[in-house]
């Protein structure tokens, strides 16, 4: 999503330039073609191979679900 959202400004400028050079309809086809294969970024990334959500999340100093971990407090105290 960051890749998609981050390229909006660049795409807008490119589409305006391309639209004035080759026309609106060809520009729409040219700019739509990369979107048709953009799913490959996700499919070929490590995220595309994940089948289950992780059971725990790294929570830093707090324990699971934001509850203070007594073992951490004892070790620090």
PDB file of N, CA and C in Angstrom:
ATOM      1  N   UNK A   1       0.823  -1.185   0.000  1.00  0.00           N
ATOM      2  CA  UNK A   1       0.000   0.000   0.000  1.00  0.00           C
ATOM      3  C   UNK A   1       0.866   1.247   0.000  1.00  0.00           C
ATOM      4  N   UNK A   2       1.976   1.225   0.708  1.00  0.00           N
ATOM      5  CA  UNK A   2       2.844   2.396   0.734  1.00  0.00           C
ATOM      6  C   UNK A   2       3.406   2.672  -0.651  1.00  0.00           C
ATOM      7  N   UNK A   3       3.712   1.605  -1.381  1.00  0.00           N
ATOM      8  CA  UNK A   3       4.206   1.798  -2.742  1.00  0.00           C
ATOM      9  C   UNK A   3       3.140   2.446  -3.601  1.00  0.00           C
ATOM     10  N   UNK A   4       1.921   1.983  -3.462  1.00  0.00           N
ATOM     11  CA  UNK A   4       0.819   2.530  -4.244  1.00  0.00           C
ATOM     12  C   UNK A   4       0.545   3.983  -3.874  1.00  0.00           C
ATOM     13  N   UNK A   5       0.439   4.284  -2.607  1.00  0.00           N
ATOM     14  CA  UNK A   5       0.117   5.638  -2.163  1.00  0.00           C
ATOM     15  C   UNK A   5       1.271   6.604  -2.411  1.00  0.00           C
ATOM     16  N   UNK A   6       2.486   6.122  -2.332  1.00  0.00           N
ATOM     17  CA  UNK A   6       3.645   6.984  -2.502  1.00  0.00           C
ATOM     18  C   UNK A   6       3.877   7.426  -3.935  1.00  0.00           C
ATOM     19  N   UNK A   7       3.324   6.718  -4.883  1.00  0.00           N
ATOM     20  CA  UNK A   7       3.559   7.052  -6.283  1.00  0.00           C
ATOM     21  C   UNK A   7       2.454   7.898  -6.896  1.00  0.00           C
ATOM     22  N   UNK A   8       1.472   8.281  -6.114  1.00  0.00           N
ATOM     23  CA  UNK A   8       0.346   9.042  -6.664  1.00  0.00           C
ATOM     24  C   UNK A   8       0.801  10.365  -7.269  1.00  0.00           C
ATOM     25  N   UNK A   9       1.654  11.107  -6.586  1.00  0.00           N
ATOM     26  CA  UNK A   9       2.102  12.403  -7.105  1.00  0.00           C
ATOM     27  C   UNK A   9       2.922  12.233  -8.386  1.00  0.00           C
ATOM     28  N   UNK A  10       3.783  11.246  -8.402  1.00  0.00           N
ATOM     29  CA  UNK A  10       4.600  10.996  -9.599  1.00  0.00           C
ATOM     30  C   UNK A  10       3.712  10.561 -10.753  1.00  0.00           C
ATOM     31  N   UNK A  11       2.774   9.672 -10.480  1.00  0.00           N
ATOM     32  CA  UNK A  11       1.866   9.193 -11.514  1.00  0.00           C
ATOM     33  C   UNK A  11       1.011  10.319 -12.076  1.00  0.00           C
ATOM     34  N   UNK A  12       0.556  11.221 -11.235  1.00  0.00           N
ATOM     35  CA  UNK A  12      -0.281  12.324 -11.694  1.00  0.00           C
ATOM     36  C   UNK A  12       0.471  13.205 -12.686  1.00  0.00           C
ATOM     37  N   UNK A  13       1.703  13.536 -12.361  1.00  0.00           N
ATOM     38  CA  UNK A  13       2.507  14.357 -13.269  1.00  0.00           C
ATOM     39  C   UNK A  13       2.785  13.614 -14.575  1.00  0.00           C
ATOM     40  N   UNK A  14       3.112  12.338 -14.471  1.00  0.00           N
ATOM     41  CA  UNK A  14       3.390  11.537 -15.666  1.00  0.00           C
ATOM     42  C   UNK A  14       2.143  11.398 -16.535  1.00  0.00           C
ATOM     43  N   UNK A  15       1.002  11.166 -15.916  1.00  0.00           N
ATOM     44  CA  UNK A  15      -0.238  11.024 -16.674  1.00  0.00           C
ATOM     45  C   UNK A  15      -0.607  12.320 -17.377  1.00  0.00           C
ATOM     46  N   UNK A  16      -0.410  13.454 -16.729  1.00  0.00           N
ATOM     47  CA  UNK A  16      -0.705  14.730 -17.368  1.00  0.00           C
ATOM     48  C   UNK A  16       0.175  14.962 -18.578  1.00  0.00           C
ATOM     49  N   UNK A  17       1.450  14.686 -18.443  1.00  0.00           N
ATOM     50  CA  UNK A  17       2.382  14.857 -19.566  1.00  0.00           C
ATOM     51  C   UNK A  17       2.061  13.880 -20.683  1.00  0.00           C
ATOM     52  N   UNK A  18       1.878  12.625 -20.317  1.00  0.00           N
ATOM     53  CA  UNK A  18       1.589  11.598 -21.318  1.00  0.00           C
ATOM     54  C   UNK A  18       0.238  11.839 -21.989  1.00  0.00           C
ATOM     55  N   UNK A  19      -0.740  12.293 -21.219  1.00  0.00           N
ATOM     56  CA  UNK A  19      -2.058  12.567 -21.785  1.00  0.00           C
ATOM     57  C   UNK A  19      -2.030  13.674 -22.817  1.00  0.00           C
ATOM     58  N   UNK A  20      -1.199  14.673 -22.608  1.00  0.00           N
ATOM     59  CA  UNK A  20      -1.119  15.762 -23.586  1.00  0.00           C
ATOM     60  C   UNK A  20      -0.304  15.354 -24.815  1.00  0.00           C
ATOM     61  N   UNK A  21       0.552  14.343 -24.680  1.00  0.00           N
ATOM     62  CA  UNK A  21       1.377  13.915 -25.813  1.00  0.00           C
ATOM     63  C   UNK A  21       0.667  12.872 -26.667  1.00  0.00           C
ATOM     64  N   UNK A  22       0.149  11.800 -26.039  1.00  0.00           N
ATOM     65  CA  UNK A  22      -0.441  10.703 -26.829  1.00  0.00           C
ATOM     66  C   UNK A  22      -1.961  10.632 -26.748  1.00  0.00           C
ATOM     67  N   UNK A  23      -2.588  11.404 -25.886  1.00  0.00           N
ATOM     68  CA  UNK A  23      -4.045  11.395 -25.755  1.00  0.00           C
ATOM     69  C   UNK A  23      -4.495  10.717 -24.473  1.00  0.00           C
ATOM     70  N   UNK A  24      -5.757  10.933 -24.141  1.00  0.00           N
ATOM     71  CA  UNK A  24      -6.278  10.455 -22.869  1.00  0.00           C
ATOM     72  C   UNK A  24      -6.473   8.938 -22.850  1.00  0.00           C
ATOM     73  N   UNK A  25      -7.110   8.389 -23.876  1.00  0.00           N
ATOM     74  CA  UNK A  25      -7.404   6.952 -23.869  1.00  0.00           C
ATOM     75  C   UNK A  25      -6.140   6.087 -23.899  1.00  0.00           C
ATOM     76  N   UNK A  26      -5.169   6.371 -24.766  1.00  0.00           N
ATOM     77  CA  UNK A  26      -3.937   5.566 -24.712  1.00  0.00           C
ATOM     78  C   UNK A  26      -3.210   5.706 -23.369  1.00  0.00           C
ATOM     79  N   UNK A  27      -3.264   6.910 -22.790  1.00  0.00           N
ATOM     80  CA  UNK A  27      -2.621   7.121 -21.492  1.00  0.00           C
ATOM     81  C   UNK A  27      -3.272   6.258 -20.421  1.00  0.00           C
ATOM     82  N   UNK A  28      -4.595   6.156 -20.450  1.00  0.00           N
ATOM     83  CA  UNK A  28      -5.282   5.317 -19.463  1.00  0.00           C
ATOM     84  C   UNK A  28      -4.861   3.861 -19.594  1.00  0.00           C
ATOM     85  N   UNK A  29      -4.688   3.370 -20.811  1.00  0.00           N
ATOM     86  CA  UNK A  29      -4.243   1.992 -20.996  1.00  0.00           C
ATOM     87  C   UNK A  29      -2.801   1.804 -20.541  1.00  0.00           C
ATOM     88  N   UNK A  30      -1.956   2.780 -20.867  1.00  0.00           N
ATOM     89  CA  UNK A  30      -0.545   2.685 -20.474  1.00  0.00           C
ATOM     90  C   UNK A  30      -0.406   2.698 -18.957  1.00  0.00           C
ATOM     91  N   UNK A  31      -1.167   3.528 -18.271  1.00  0.00           N
ATOM     92  CA  UNK A  31      -1.049   3.635 -16.819  1.00  0.00           C
ATOM     93  C   UNK A  31      -1.792   2.512 -16.092  1.00  0.00           C
ATOM     94  N   UNK A  32      -2.728   1.846 -16.755  1.00  0.00           N
ATOM     95  CA  UNK A  32      -3.467   0.750 -16.142  1.00  0.00           C
ATOM     96  C   UNK A  32      -2.678  -0.556 -16.196  1.00  0.00           C
ATOM     97  N   UNK A  33      -1.849  -0.711 -17.187  1.00  0.00           N
ATOM     98  CA  UNK A  33      -1.085  -1.951 -17.340  1.00  0.00           C
ATOM     99  C   UNK A  33      -0.239  -2.284 -16.109  1.00  0.00           C
ATOM    100  N   UNK A  34       0.506  -1.336 -15.520  1.00  0.00           N
ATOM    101  CA  UNK A  34       1.269  -1.686 -14.314  1.00  0.00           C
ATOM    102  C   UNK A  34       0.377  -2.084 -13.136  1.00  0.00           C
ATOM    103  N   UNK A  35      -0.824  -1.508 -13.059  1.00  0.00           N
ATOM    104  CA  UNK A  35      -1.728  -1.875 -11.974  1.00  0.00           C
ATOM    105  C   UNK A  35      -2.190  -3.321 -12.097  1.00  0.00           C
ATOM    106  N   UNK A  36      -2.294  -3.795 -13.316  1.00  0.00           N
ATOM    107  CA  UNK A  36      -2.750  -5.163 -13.534  1.00  0.00           C
ATOM    108  C   UNK A  36      -1.753  -6.187 -12.999  1.00  0.00           C
ATOM    109  N   UNK A  37      -0.483  -5.824 -12.930  1.00  0.00           N
ATOM    110  CA  UNK A  37       0.525  -6.757 -12.437  1.00  0.00           C
ATOM    111  C   UNK A  37       1.080  -6.357 -11.064  1.00  0.00           C
ATOM    112  N   UNK A  38       0.504  -5.331 -10.444  1.00  0.00           N
ATOM    113  CA  UNK A  38       1.013  -4.874  -9.153  1.00  0.00           C
ATOM    114  C   UNK A  38       0.817  -5.914  -8.049  1.00  0.00           C
ATOM    115  N   UNK A  39      -0.078  -6.848  -8.232  1.00  0.00           N
ATOM    116  CA  UNK A  39      -0.282  -7.902  -7.242  1.00  0.00           C
ATOM    117  C   UNK A  39       0.961  -8.769  -7.099  1.00  0.00           C
ATOM    118  N   UNK A  40       1.838  -8.741  -8.111  1.00  0.00           N
ATOM    119  CA  UNK A  40       3.064  -9.536  -8.027  1.00  0.00           C
ATOM    120  C   UNK A  40       3.975  -9.076  -6.898  1.00  0.00           C
ATOM    121  N   UNK A  41       3.960  -7.783  -6.573  1.00  0.00           N
ATOM    122  CA  UNK A  41       4.770  -7.289  -5.461  1.00  0.00           C
ATOM    123  C   UNK A  41       4.428  -8.011  -4.168  1.00  0.00           C
ATOM    124  N   UNK A  42       3.148  -8.185  -3.921  1.00  0.00           N
ATOM    125  CA  UNK A  42       2.714  -8.876  -2.708  1.00  0.00           C
ATOM    126  C   UNK A  42       2.891 -10.387  -2.827  1.00  0.00           C
ATOM    127  N   UNK A  43       2.557 -10.922  -3.975  1.00  0.00           N
ATOM    128  CA  UNK A  43       2.628 -12.372  -4.148  1.00  0.00           C
ATOM    129  C   UNK A  43       4.059 -12.897  -4.054  1.00  0.00           C
ATOM    130  N   UNK A  44       5.024 -12.134  -4.517  1.00  0.00           N
ATOM    131  CA  UNK A  44       6.413 -12.581  -4.508  1.00  0.00           C
ATOM    132  C   UNK A  44       7.176 -12.157  -3.264  1.00  0.00           C
ATOM    133  N   UNK A  45       6.558 -11.360  -2.407  1.00  0.00           N
ATOM    134  CA  UNK A  45       7.213 -10.935  -1.174  1.00  0.00           C
ATOM    135  C   UNK A  45       7.028 -11.999  -0.091  1.00  0.00           C
ATOM    136  N   UNK A  46       7.758 -11.892   1.002  1.00  0.00           N
ATOM    137  CA  UNK A  46       7.564 -12.851   2.103  1.00  0.00           C
ATOM    138  C   UNK A  46       6.142 -12.805   2.668  1.00  0.00           C
ATOM    139  N   UNK A  47       5.488 -11.671   2.600  1.00  0.00           N
ATOM    140  CA  UNK A  47       4.123 -11.570   3.118  1.00  0.00           C
ATOM    141  C   UNK A  47       3.150 -12.431   2.320  1.00  0.00           C
ATOM    142  N   UNK A  48       3.455 -12.682   1.063  1.00  0.00           N
ATOM    143  CA  UNK A  48       2.588 -13.523   0.240  1.00  0.00           C
ATOM    144  C   UNK A  48       2.622 -14.983   0.625  1.00  0.00           C
ATOM    145  N   UNK A  49       3.616 -15.389   1.383  1.00  0.00           N
ATOM    146  CA  UNK A  49       3.750 -16.790   1.786  1.00  0.00           C
ATOM    147  C   UNK A  49       3.213 -17.071   3.187  1.00  0.00           C
ATOM    148  N   UNK A  50       2.832 -16.043   3.916  1.00  0.00           N
ATOM    149  CA  UNK A  50       2.316 -16.209   5.271  1.00  0.00           C
ATOM    150  C   UNK A  50       0.883 -16.728   5.191  1.00  0.00           C
ATOM    151  N   UNK A  51       0.617 -17.797   5.876  1.00  0.00           N
ATOM    152  CA  UNK A  51      -0.723 -18.398   5.858  1.00  0.00           C
ATOM    153  C   UNK A  51      -1.484 -18.183   7.162  1.00  0.00           C
ATOM    154  N   UNK A  52      -0.778 -17.860   8.239  1.00  0.00           N
ATOM    155  CA  UNK A  52      -1.428 -17.646   9.527  1.00  0.00           C
ATOM    156  C   UNK A  52      -0.879 -16.377  10.158  1.00  0.00           C
ATOM    157  N   UNK A  53      -1.694 -15.731  10.940  1.00  0.00           N
ATOM    158  CA  UNK A  53      -1.236 -14.565  11.674  1.00  0.00           C
ATOM    159  C   UNK A  53      -0.356 -15.009  12.831  1.00  0.00           C
ATOM    160  N   UNK A  54       0.630 -14.197  13.197  1.00  0.00           N
ATOM    161  CA  UNK A  54       1.461 -14.563  14.356  1.00  0.00           C
ATOM    162  C   UNK A  54       0.619 -14.613  15.620  1.00  0.00           C
ATOM    163  N   UNK A  55       0.974 -15.538  16.522  1.00  0.00           N
ATOM    164  CA  UNK A  55       0.204 -15.678  17.759  1.00  0.00           C
ATOM    165  C   UNK A  55       0.528 -14.575  18.758  1.00  0.00           C
ATOM    166  N   UNK A  56       1.767 -14.105  18.779  1.00  0.00           N
ATOM    167  CA  UNK A  56       2.150 -13.045  19.702  1.00  0.00           C
ATOM    168  C   UNK A  56       2.788 -11.908  18.924  1.00  0.00           C
ATOM    169  N   UNK A  57       2.788 -10.765  19.543  1.00  0.00           N
ATOM    170  CA  UNK A  57       3.369  -9.576  18.950  1.00  0.00           C
ATOM    171  C   UNK A  57       4.430  -9.060  19.904  1.00  0.00           C
ATOM    172  N   UNK A  58       5.541  -8.599  19.385  1.00  0.00           N
ATOM    173  CA  UNK A  58       6.563  -8.003  20.239  1.00  0.00           C
ATOM    174  C   UNK A  58       5.970  -6.756  20.879  1.00  0.00           C
ATOM    175  N   UNK A  59       5.909  -6.740  22.191  1.00  0.00           N
ATOM    176  CA  UNK A  59       5.237  -5.639  22.887  1.00  0.00           C
ATOM    177  C   UNK A  59       6.192  -4.741  23.639  1.00  0.00           C
ATOM    178  N   UNK A  60       7.477  -4.956  23.491  1.00  0.00           N
ATOM    179  CA  UNK A  60       8.430  -4.103  24.195  1.00  0.00           C
ATOM    180  C   UNK A  60       8.459  -4.425  25.678  1.00  0.00           C
ATOM    181  N   UNK A  61       8.265  -3.411  26.531  1.00  0.00           N
ATOM    182  CA  UNK A  61       8.357  -3.590  27.978  1.00  0.00           C
ATOM    183  C   UNK A  61       7.095  -4.193  28.574  1.00  0.00           C
ATOM    184  N   UNK A  62       5.989  -4.105  27.874  1.00  0.00           N
ATOM    185  CA  UNK A  62       4.748  -4.646  28.410  1.00  0.00           C
ATOM    186  C   UNK A  62       4.584  -6.099  28.003  1.00  0.00           C
ATOM    187  N   UNK A  63       3.801  -6.808  28.738  1.00  0.00           N
ATOM    188  CA  UNK A  63       3.517  -8.198  28.411  1.00  0.00           C
ATOM    189  C   UNK A  63       2.452  -8.269  27.335  1.00  0.00           C
ATOM    190  N   UNK A  64       1.891  -9.433  27.172  1.00  0.00           N
ATOM    191  CA  UNK A  64       0.880  -9.655  26.152  1.00  0.00           C
ATOM    192  C   UNK A  64      -0.346  -8.788  26.414  1.00  0.00           C
ATOM    193  N   UNK A  65      -0.895  -8.229  25.377  1.00  0.00           N
ATOM    194  CA  UNK A  65      -2.102  -7.396  25.417  1.00  0.00           C
ATOM    195  C   UNK A  65      -1.920  -6.145  26.266  1.00  0.00           C
ATOM    196  N   UNK A  66      -0.694  -5.670  26.385  1.00  0.00           N
ATOM    197  CA  UNK A  66      -0.460  -4.411  27.076  1.00  0.00           C
ATOM    198  C   UNK A  66      -0.458  -4.514  28.590  1.00  0.00           C
ATOM    199  N   UNK A  67      -0.453  -5.719  29.136  1.00  0.00           N
ATOM    200  CA  UNK A  67      -0.439  -5.912  30.585  1.00  0.00           C
ATOM    201  C   UNK A  67       1.017  -5.983  31.033  1.00  0.00           C
ATOM    202  N   UNK A  68       1.332  -5.305  32.102  1.00  0.00           N
ATOM    203  CA  UNK A  68       2.703  -5.292  32.602  1.00  0.00           C
ATOM    204  C   UNK A  68       3.137  -6.714  32.969  1.00  0.00           C
ATOM    205  N   UNK A  69       4.348  -7.062  32.586  1.00  0.00           N
ATOM    206  CA  UNK A  69       4.896  -8.387  32.841  1.00  0.00           C
ATOM    207  C   UNK A  69       5.614  -8.397  34.189  1.00  0.00           C
ATOM    208  N   UNK A  70       5.143  -9.190  35.174  1.00  0.00           N
ATOM    209  CA  UNK A  70       5.777  -9.199  36.501  1.00  0.00           C
ATOM    210  C   UNK A  70       7.233  -9.642  36.444  1.00  0.00           C
ATOM    211  N   UNK A  71       7.586 -10.528  35.546  1.00  0.00           N
ATOM    212  CA  UNK A  71       8.976 -10.983  35.456  1.00  0.00           C
ATOM    213  C   UNK A  71       9.888  -9.841  34.999  1.00  0.00           C
ATOM    214  N   UNK A  72       9.419  -9.015  34.073  1.00  0.00           N
ATOM    215  CA  UNK A  72      10.216  -7.873  33.638  1.00  0.00           C
ATOM    216  C   UNK A  72      10.376  -6.874  34.770  1.00  0.00           C
ATOM    217  N   UNK A  73       9.302  -6.643  35.502  1.00  0.00           N
ATOM    218  CA  UNK A  73       9.369  -5.681  36.598  1.00  0.00           C
ATOM    219  C   UNK A  73      10.331  -6.167  37.686  1.00  0.00           C
ATOM    220  N   UNK A  74      10.324  -7.487  37.971  1.00  0.00           N
ATOM    221  CA  UNK A  74      11.210  -8.041  38.998  1.00  0.00           C
ATOM    222  C   UNK A  74      12.674  -7.955  38.543  1.00  0.00           C
ATOM    223  N   UNK A  75      12.910  -8.185  37.261  1.00  0.00           N
ATOM    224  CA  UNK A  75      14.273  -8.160  36.731  1.00  0.00           C
ATOM    225  C   UNK A  75      14.815  -6.713  36.738  1.00  0.00           C
ATOM    226  N   UNK A  76      13.945  -5.737  36.498  1.00  0.00           N
ATOM    227  CA  UNK A  76      14.380  -4.342  36.438  1.00  0.00           C
ATOM    228  C   UNK A  76      14.482  -3.722  37.822  1.00  0.00           C
ATOM    229  N   UNK A  77      13.636  -4.208  38.735  1.00  0.00           N
ATOM    230  CA  UNK A  77      13.475  -3.598  40.031  1.00  0.00           C
ATOM    231  C   UNK A  77      14.577  -3.754  40.959  1.00  0.00           C
TER     232      UNK A  77
END
